[in-house]
Coordinates of C-alpha atoms and ligand atoms in Angstrom, one line a residue:
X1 CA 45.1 118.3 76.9
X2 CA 46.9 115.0 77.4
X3 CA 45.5 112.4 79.3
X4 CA 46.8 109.6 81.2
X5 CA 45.5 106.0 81.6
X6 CA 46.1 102.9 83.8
X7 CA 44.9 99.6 84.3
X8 CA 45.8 98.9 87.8
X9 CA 46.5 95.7 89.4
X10 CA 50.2 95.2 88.0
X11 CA 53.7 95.1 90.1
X12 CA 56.6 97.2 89.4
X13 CA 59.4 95.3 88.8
X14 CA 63.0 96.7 87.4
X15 CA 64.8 99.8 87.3
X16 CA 63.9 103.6 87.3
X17 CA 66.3 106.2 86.4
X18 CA 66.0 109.0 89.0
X19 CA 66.5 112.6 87.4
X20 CA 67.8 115.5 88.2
X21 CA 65.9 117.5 90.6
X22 CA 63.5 119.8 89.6
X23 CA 63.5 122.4 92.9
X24 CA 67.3 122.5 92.7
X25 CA 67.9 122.9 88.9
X26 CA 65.6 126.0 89.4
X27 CA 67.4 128.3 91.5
X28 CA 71.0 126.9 90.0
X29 CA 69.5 128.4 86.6
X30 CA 68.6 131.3 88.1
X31 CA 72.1 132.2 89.8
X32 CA 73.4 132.1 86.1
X33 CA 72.2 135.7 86.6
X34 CA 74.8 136.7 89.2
X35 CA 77.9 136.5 86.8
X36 CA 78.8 137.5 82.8
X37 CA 80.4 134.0 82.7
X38 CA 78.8 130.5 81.6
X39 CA 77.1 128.2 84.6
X40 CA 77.5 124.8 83.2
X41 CA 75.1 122.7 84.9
X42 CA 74.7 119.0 84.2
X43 CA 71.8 116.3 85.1
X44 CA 69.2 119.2 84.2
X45 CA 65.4 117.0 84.0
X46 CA 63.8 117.4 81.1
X47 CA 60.5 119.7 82.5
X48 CA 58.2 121.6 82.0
X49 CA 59.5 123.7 84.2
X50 CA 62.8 124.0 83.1
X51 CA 62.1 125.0 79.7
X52 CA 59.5 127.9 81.2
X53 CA 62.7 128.9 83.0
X54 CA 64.5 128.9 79.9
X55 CA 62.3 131.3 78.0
X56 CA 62.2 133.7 81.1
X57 CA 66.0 134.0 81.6
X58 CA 66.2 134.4 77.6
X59 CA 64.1 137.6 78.9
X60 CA 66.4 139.0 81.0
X61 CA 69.8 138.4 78.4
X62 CA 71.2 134.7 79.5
X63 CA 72.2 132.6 76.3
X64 CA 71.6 128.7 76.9
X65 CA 72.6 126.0 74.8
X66 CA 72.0 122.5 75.4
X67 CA 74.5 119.4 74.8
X68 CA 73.2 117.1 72.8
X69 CA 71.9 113.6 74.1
X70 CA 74.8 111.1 74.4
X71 CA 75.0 108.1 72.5
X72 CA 72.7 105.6 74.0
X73 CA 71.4 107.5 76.4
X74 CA 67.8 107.4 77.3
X75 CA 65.2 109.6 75.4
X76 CA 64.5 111.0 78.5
X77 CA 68.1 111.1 80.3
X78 CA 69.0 114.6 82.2
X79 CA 71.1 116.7 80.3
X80 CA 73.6 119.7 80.2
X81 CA 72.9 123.2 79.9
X82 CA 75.1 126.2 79.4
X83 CA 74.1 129.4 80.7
X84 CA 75.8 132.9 80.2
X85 CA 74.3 136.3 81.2
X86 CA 76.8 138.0 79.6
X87 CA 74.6 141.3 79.4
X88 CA 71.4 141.6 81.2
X89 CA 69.7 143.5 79.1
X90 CA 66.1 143.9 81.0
X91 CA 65.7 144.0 85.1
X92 CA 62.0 143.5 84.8
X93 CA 60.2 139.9 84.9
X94 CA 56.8 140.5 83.8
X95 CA 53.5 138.7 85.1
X96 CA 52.9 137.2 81.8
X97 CA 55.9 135.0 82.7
X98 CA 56.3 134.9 86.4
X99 CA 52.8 134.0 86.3
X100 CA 53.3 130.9 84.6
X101 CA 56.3 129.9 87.2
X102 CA 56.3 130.8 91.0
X103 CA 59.6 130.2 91.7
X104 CA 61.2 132.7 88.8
X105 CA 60.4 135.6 91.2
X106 CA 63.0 134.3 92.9
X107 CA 65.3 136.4 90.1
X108 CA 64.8 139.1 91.9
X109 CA 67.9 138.5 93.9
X110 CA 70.6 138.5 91.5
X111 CA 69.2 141.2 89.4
X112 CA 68.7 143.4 92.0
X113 CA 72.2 142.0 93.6
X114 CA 74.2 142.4 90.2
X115 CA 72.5 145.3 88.0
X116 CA 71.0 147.4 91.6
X117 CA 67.4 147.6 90.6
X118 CA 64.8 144.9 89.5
X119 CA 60.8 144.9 89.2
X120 CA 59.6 141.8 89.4
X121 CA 56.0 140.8 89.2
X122 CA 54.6 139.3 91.9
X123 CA 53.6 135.4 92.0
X124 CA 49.7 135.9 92.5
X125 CA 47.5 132.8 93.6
X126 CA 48.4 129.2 94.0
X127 CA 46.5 125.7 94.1
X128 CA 48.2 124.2 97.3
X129 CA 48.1 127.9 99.3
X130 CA 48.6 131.6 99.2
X131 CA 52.6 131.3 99.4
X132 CA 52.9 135.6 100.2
X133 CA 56.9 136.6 99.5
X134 CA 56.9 139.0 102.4
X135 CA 59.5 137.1 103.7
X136 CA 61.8 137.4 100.4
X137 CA 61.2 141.1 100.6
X138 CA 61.9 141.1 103.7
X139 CA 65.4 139.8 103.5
X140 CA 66.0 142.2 100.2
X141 CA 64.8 145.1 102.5
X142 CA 67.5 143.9 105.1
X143 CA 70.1 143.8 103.2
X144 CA 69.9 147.2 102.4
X145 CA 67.2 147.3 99.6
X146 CA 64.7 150.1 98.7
X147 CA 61.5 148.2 98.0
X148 CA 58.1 149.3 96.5
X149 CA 55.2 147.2 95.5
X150 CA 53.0 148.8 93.1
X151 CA 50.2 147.6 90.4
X152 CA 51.4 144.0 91.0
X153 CA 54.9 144.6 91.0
X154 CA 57.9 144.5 93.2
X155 CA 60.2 147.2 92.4
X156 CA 63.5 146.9 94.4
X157 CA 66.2 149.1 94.4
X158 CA 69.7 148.9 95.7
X159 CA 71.9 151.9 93.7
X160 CA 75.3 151.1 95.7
X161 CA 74.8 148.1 96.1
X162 CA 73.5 145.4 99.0
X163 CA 75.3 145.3 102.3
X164 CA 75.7 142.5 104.4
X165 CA 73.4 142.1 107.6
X166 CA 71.8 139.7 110.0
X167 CA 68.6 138.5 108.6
X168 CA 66.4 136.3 111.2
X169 CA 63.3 134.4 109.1
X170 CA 60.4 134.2 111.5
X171 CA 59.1 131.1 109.7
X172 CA 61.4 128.5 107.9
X173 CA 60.9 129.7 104.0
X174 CA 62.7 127.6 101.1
X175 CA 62.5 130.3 98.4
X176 CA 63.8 133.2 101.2
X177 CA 66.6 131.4 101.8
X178 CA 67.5 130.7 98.3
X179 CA 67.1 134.8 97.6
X180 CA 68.9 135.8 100.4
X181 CA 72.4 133.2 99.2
X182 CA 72.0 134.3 96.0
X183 CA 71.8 138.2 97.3
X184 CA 74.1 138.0 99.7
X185 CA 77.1 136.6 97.8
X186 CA 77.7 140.5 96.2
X187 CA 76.4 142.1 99.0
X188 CA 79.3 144.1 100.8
X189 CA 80.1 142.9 104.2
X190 CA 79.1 139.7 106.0
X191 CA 75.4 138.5 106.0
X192 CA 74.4 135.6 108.5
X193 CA 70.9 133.9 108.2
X194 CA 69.3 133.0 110.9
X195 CA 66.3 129.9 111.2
X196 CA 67.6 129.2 107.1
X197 CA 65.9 126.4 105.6
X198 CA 68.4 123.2 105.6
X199 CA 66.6 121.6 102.6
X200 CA 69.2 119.6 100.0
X201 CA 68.5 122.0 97.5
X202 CA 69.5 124.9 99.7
X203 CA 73.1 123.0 100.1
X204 CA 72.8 122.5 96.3
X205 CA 72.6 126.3 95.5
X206 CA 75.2 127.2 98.2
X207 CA 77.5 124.4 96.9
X208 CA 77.4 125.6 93.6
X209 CA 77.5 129.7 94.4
X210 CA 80.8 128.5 96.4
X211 CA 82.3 127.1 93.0
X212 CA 81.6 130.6 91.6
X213 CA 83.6 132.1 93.8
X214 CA 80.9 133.1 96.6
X215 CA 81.6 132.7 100.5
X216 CA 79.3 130.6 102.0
X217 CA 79.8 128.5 105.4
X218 CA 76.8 126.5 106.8
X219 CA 74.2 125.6 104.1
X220 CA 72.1 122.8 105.2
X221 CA 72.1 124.1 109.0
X222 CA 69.5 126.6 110.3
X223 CA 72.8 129.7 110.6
X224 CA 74.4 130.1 107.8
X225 CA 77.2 133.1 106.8
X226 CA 78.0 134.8 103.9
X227 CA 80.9 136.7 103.2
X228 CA 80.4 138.8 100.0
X229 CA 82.7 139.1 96.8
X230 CA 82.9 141.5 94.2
X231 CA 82.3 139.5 91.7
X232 CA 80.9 135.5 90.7
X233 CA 82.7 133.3 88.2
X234 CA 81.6 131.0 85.3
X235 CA 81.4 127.2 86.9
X236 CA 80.0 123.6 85.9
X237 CA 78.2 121.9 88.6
X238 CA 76.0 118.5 88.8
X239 CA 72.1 119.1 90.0
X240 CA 71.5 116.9 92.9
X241 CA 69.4 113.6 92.4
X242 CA 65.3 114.7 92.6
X243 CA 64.3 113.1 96.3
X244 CA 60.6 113.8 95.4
X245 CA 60.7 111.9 92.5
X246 CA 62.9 109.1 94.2
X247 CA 60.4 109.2 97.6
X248 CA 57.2 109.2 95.0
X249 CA 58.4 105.9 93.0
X250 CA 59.4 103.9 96.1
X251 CA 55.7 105.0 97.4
X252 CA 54.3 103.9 94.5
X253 CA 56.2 100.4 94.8
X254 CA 55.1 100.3 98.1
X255 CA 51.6 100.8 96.5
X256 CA 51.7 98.1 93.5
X257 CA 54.0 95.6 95.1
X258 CA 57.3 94.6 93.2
X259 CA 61.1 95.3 93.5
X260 CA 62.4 97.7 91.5
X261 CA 65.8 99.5 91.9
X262 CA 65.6 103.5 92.2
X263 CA 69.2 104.5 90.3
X264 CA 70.9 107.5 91.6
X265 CA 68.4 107.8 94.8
X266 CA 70.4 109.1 97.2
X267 CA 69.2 107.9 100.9
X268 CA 70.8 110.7 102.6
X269 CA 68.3 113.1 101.0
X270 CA 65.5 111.3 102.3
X271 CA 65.4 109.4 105.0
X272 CA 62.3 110.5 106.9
X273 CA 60.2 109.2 104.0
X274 CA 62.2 106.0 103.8
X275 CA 61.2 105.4 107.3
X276 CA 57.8 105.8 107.3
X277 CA 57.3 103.7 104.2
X278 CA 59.4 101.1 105.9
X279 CA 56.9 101.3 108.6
X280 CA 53.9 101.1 106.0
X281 CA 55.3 97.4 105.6
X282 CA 58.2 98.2 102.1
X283 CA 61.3 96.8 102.6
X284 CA 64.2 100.0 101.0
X285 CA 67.6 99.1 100.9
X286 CA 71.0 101.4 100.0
X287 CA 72.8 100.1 97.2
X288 CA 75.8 101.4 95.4
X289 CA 73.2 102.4 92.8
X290 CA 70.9 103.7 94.5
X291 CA 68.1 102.5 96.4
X292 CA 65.9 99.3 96.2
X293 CA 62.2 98.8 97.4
X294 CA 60.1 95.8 97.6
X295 CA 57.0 94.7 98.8
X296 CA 55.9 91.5 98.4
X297 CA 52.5 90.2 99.7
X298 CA 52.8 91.9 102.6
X299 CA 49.6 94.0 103.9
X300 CA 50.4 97.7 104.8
X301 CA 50.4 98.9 107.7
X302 CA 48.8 102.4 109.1
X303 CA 51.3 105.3 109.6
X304 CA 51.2 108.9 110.7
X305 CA 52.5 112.1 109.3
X306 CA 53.0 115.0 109.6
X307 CA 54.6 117.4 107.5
X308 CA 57.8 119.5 108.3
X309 CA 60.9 121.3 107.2
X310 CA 63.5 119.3 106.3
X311 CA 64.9 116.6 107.2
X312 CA 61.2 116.3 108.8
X313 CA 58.8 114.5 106.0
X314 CA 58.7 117.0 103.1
X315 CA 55.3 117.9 102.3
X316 CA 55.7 116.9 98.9
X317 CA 55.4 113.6 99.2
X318 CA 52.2 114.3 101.8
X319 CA 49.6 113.5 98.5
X320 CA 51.8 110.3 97.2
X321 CA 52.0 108.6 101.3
X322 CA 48.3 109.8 101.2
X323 CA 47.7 107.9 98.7
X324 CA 49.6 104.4 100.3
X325 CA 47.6 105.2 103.3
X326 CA 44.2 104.7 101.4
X327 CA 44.9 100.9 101.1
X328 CA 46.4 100.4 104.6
X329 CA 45.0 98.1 107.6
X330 CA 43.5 100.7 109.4
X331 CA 43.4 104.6 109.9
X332 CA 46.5 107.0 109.7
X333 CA 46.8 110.7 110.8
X334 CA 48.0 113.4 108.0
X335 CA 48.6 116.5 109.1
X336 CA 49.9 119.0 106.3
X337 CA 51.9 122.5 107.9
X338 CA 53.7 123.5 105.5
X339 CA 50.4 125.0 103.3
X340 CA 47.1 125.9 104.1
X341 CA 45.4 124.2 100.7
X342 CA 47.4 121.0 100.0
X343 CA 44.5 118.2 100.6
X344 CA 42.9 119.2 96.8
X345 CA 44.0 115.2 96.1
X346 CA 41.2 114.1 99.1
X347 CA 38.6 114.5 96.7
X348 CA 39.9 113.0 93.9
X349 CA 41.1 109.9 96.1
X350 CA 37.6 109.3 97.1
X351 CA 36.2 109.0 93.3
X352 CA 38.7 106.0 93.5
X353 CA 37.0 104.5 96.5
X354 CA 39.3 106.2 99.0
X355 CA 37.8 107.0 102.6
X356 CA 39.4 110.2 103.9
X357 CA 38.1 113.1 106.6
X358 CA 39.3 116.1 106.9
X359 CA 39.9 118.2 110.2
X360 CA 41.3 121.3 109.8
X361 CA 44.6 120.6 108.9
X362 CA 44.8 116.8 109.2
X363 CA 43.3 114.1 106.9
X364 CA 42.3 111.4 108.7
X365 CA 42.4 107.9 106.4
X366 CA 40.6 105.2 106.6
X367 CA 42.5 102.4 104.7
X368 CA 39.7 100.3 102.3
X369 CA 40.1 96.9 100.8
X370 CA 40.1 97.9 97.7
X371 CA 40.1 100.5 95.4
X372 CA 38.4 101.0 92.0
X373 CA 39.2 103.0 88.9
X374 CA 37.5 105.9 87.8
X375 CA 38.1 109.2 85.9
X376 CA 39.8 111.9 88.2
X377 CA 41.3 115.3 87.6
X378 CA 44.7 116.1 88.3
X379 CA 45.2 120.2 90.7
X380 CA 48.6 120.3 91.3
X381 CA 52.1 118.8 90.3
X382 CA 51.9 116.6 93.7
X383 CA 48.4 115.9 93.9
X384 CA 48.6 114.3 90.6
X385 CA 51.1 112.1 90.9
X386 CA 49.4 110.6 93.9
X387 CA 46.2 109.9 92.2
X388 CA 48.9 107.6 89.7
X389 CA 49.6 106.0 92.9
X390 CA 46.1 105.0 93.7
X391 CA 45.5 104.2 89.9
X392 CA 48.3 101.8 90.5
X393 CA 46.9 99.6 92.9
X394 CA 42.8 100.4 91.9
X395 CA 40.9 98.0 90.4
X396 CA 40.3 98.4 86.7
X397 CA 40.8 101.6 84.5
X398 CA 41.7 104.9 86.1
X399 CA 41.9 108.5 83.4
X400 CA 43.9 111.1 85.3
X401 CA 43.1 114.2 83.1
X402 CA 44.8 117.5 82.7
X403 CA 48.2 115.7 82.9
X404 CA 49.9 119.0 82.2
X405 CA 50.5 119.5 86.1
X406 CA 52.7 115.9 86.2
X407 CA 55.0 117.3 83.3
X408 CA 55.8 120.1 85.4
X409 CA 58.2 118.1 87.8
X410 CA 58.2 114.1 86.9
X411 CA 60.3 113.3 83.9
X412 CA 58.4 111.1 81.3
X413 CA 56.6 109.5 84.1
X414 CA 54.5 107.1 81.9
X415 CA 57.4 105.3 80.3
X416 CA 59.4 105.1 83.9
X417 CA 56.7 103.0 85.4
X418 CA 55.4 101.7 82.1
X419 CA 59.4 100.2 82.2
X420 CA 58.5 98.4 85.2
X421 CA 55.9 96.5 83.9
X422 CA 52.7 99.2 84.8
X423 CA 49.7 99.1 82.3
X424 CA 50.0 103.2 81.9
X425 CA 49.8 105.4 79.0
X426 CA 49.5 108.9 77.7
X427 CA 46.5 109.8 75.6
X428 CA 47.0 113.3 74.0
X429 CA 43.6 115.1 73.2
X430 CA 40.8 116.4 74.8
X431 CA 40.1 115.6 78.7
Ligands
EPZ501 C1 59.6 125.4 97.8 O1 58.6 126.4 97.7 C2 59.4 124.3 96.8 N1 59.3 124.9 95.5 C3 58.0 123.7 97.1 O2 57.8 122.6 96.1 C4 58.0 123.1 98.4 O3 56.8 122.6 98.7 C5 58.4 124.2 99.5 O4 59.6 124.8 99.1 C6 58.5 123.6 100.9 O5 59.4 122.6 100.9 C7 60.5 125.0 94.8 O6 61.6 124.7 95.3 C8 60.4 125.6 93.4 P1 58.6 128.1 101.2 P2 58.7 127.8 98.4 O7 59.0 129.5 101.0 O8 60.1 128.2 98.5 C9 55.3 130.6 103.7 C10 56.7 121.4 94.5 O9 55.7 120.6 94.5 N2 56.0 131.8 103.2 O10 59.5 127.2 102.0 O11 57.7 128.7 97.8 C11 54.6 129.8 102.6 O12 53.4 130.3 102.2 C12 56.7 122.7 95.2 O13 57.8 121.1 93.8 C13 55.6 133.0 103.7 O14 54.7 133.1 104.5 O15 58.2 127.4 99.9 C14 54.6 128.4 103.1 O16 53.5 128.3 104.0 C15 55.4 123.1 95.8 N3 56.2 134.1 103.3 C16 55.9 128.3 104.0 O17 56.3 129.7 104.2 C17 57.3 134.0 102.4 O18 57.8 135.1 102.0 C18 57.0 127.6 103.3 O19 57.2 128.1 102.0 C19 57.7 132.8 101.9 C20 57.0 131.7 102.3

């Protein structure tokens, strides 16, 4: 298992390429399933993820083919990807795959929506919480679907097909709003969501269900409607910008100290994290690139948090400002309440020197001095990056191990900040 290593100590200076984003290139690949024709969708990252994706669509019938890297484009640069469910030819996602990805339960919806039956394993655990999809069934059930769970599968059924309905989510729920679009654009009749997540990626789907020929009005507000059609077309659509990835580097400038532009960061997608960094004591300004953040000299300044729906501060970026927080002038307030587990960094941040307390659901930081490097083991896509963060600005050599976690959402991270003149590099092997 790859390893990564980093001297800290060294500002970032120069440009980063922002990628596509990971949680909207996701359910954009999995709405290929709702039509026979090809989804073209451009700026796909080059993840771990994705390619897990890739193999479990393949499962179901959907041909992909890739375009080839441009001419002078970076190794590591997004690309195209063409994907045609011409025939489904299995409604069932086994737990050997789904397993390995949370998120492709989420093809439950357009199976279900398009062929009238799917059985689709269920998630099972997860590092950062127990994430239950009672919530996705839920809407399934209300638009009209039969649905069983039995010996770790979700068997739903829908023989005439879904019908339209009004489908209230007790609790804001990413994923159950990205089922019910995708169901709800075949369903018959007219479907209106009610307390929808309003996250970018949510707009994202809806945007490109819309070029397919669905009837969405509303995406990115809490109500949204849907009018169903019969059928979806082939379309090409770009995946939005990744604002986790954008928010994590200008955190980690923040962190090291520098100037470095963020290409293709889109503020609009994030500006509840670019105000608390500002507060922290960077300085992020909107280009017509992108976005620029600098911190030079200046000390950094305590700030608290607390996680929330968006356009609240996504709880993605909770481990990265975490880590800021560990070198600030004082103490800051975390509070996570999005999930029930996401503080497995805490422990890790205090082999690097960190001082952190946690109360329930808030950490409460104590910012130190200094920081020194150590080994540390990486839990979670999130969680890892942050303890990259702290490597950053730590003193002497930090070894984040099981790396595997970071390839799952951060493009080539090591030559990204490596670019920017960060002492970082991947050691494959044992660790
Ligand atoms: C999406 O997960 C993202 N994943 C997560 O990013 C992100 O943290 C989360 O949204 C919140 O923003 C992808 O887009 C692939 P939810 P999702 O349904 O859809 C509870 C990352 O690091 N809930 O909005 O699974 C749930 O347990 C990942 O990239 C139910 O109780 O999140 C949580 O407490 C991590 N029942 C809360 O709602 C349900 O049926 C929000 O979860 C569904 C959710």
């Amino acid at each position: 298992m790859d390893r990564i290593r980093i001297v800290g100590g060294h500002a970032l200076n120069g440009v980063i390429q922002i990628s596509g984003s990971k949680n909207a290139a996701l359910p954009l690949m999995i709405a290929s399933l709702l039509t026979r024709e090809t989804l073209t969708l451009e700026n796909v990252p080059g993840l771990a993820d994705v390619a897990m994706l890739l193999r479990i669509l393949g499962h179901h019938g959907v041909d992909h083919s890739v375009d080839g890297r441009r001419l002078g484009a970076a190794p590591y640069a997004s690309r195209a990807i063409h994907l045609t469910a011409g025939t489904i030819v299995d409604t069932l996602a086994p737990y050997e795959l789904v397993a390995k990805m949370r998120a492709s339960f989420w093809v439950i919806a357009p199976l279900l929506a398009r062929m009238g039956e799917a059985k689709v394993s269920l998630p099972g655990g997860c590092a950062i919480g127990t994430r239950p999809v009672d919530l996705l069934i839920m809407a399934l059930e209300k638009l009209g679907a039969k649905v069983e769970i039995e010996a770790g599968y979700v068997h739903a059924i829908a023989p005439n097909g879904l019908i339209g309905a009004e489908i209230h989510f007790p609790k804001v729920t990413v994923g159950g709003t990205h089922t019910a679009l995708m169901a709800a654009s075949l369903a018959h009749g007219h479907t209106l969501l009610v307390n929808a997540a309003r996250e970018p990626e949510i707009v994202d789907l809806a945007d490109c269900l819309n070029k397919m020929g669905a009837r969405i009005k509303g995406a990115g507000q809490s109500v949204v409607e849907i009018e169903g059609v019969g059928a979806l077309s082939g379309a090409r659509h770009a995946v939005l910008p990744d604002r986790i990835e954008a928010g994590t580097y200008a955190i980690a400038v923040a962190m090291a100290g520098g100037d470095v532009l963020l290409e293709g960061a889109r503020a609009d997608l994030l500006e509840s994290a670019i105000d608390v960094i500002e507060q922290a004591g960077a300085t992020i300004s909107v280009t017509n690139e992108g976005l620029r953040v600098r911190r030079n000299g200046a000390g950094l300044a305590p700030v608290d948090v607390e996680t929330a729906p968006f356009p609240g501060f996504p709880t993605d970026l909770q481990a990265q400002f975490m880590a800021l927080m560990t070198k600030a002038k004082g103490r800051s307030r975390i509070t996570e309440t999005i999930f029930e587990n996401r503080f497995m960094h805490v422990q890790e941040l205090a082999r690097l020197g960190a001082h952190i307390r946690l109360e329930g659901d808030v950490a409460l930081v104590d910012g130190v001095d200094e920081l020194q490097g150590a080994p540390v083991m990486a839990t979670d896509l999130r969680a890892s990056v942050s303890l990259v963060i702290a490597a950053l600005a730590a003193r002497g050599e930090t070894t984040v191990n099981r790396v595997y976690h970071l390839d799952r959402g951060f493009e080539r991270l090591e030559d990204k900040l490596g670019g920017c003149g960060a002492l970082i590099e991947r050691v494959s092997g044992a660790g």
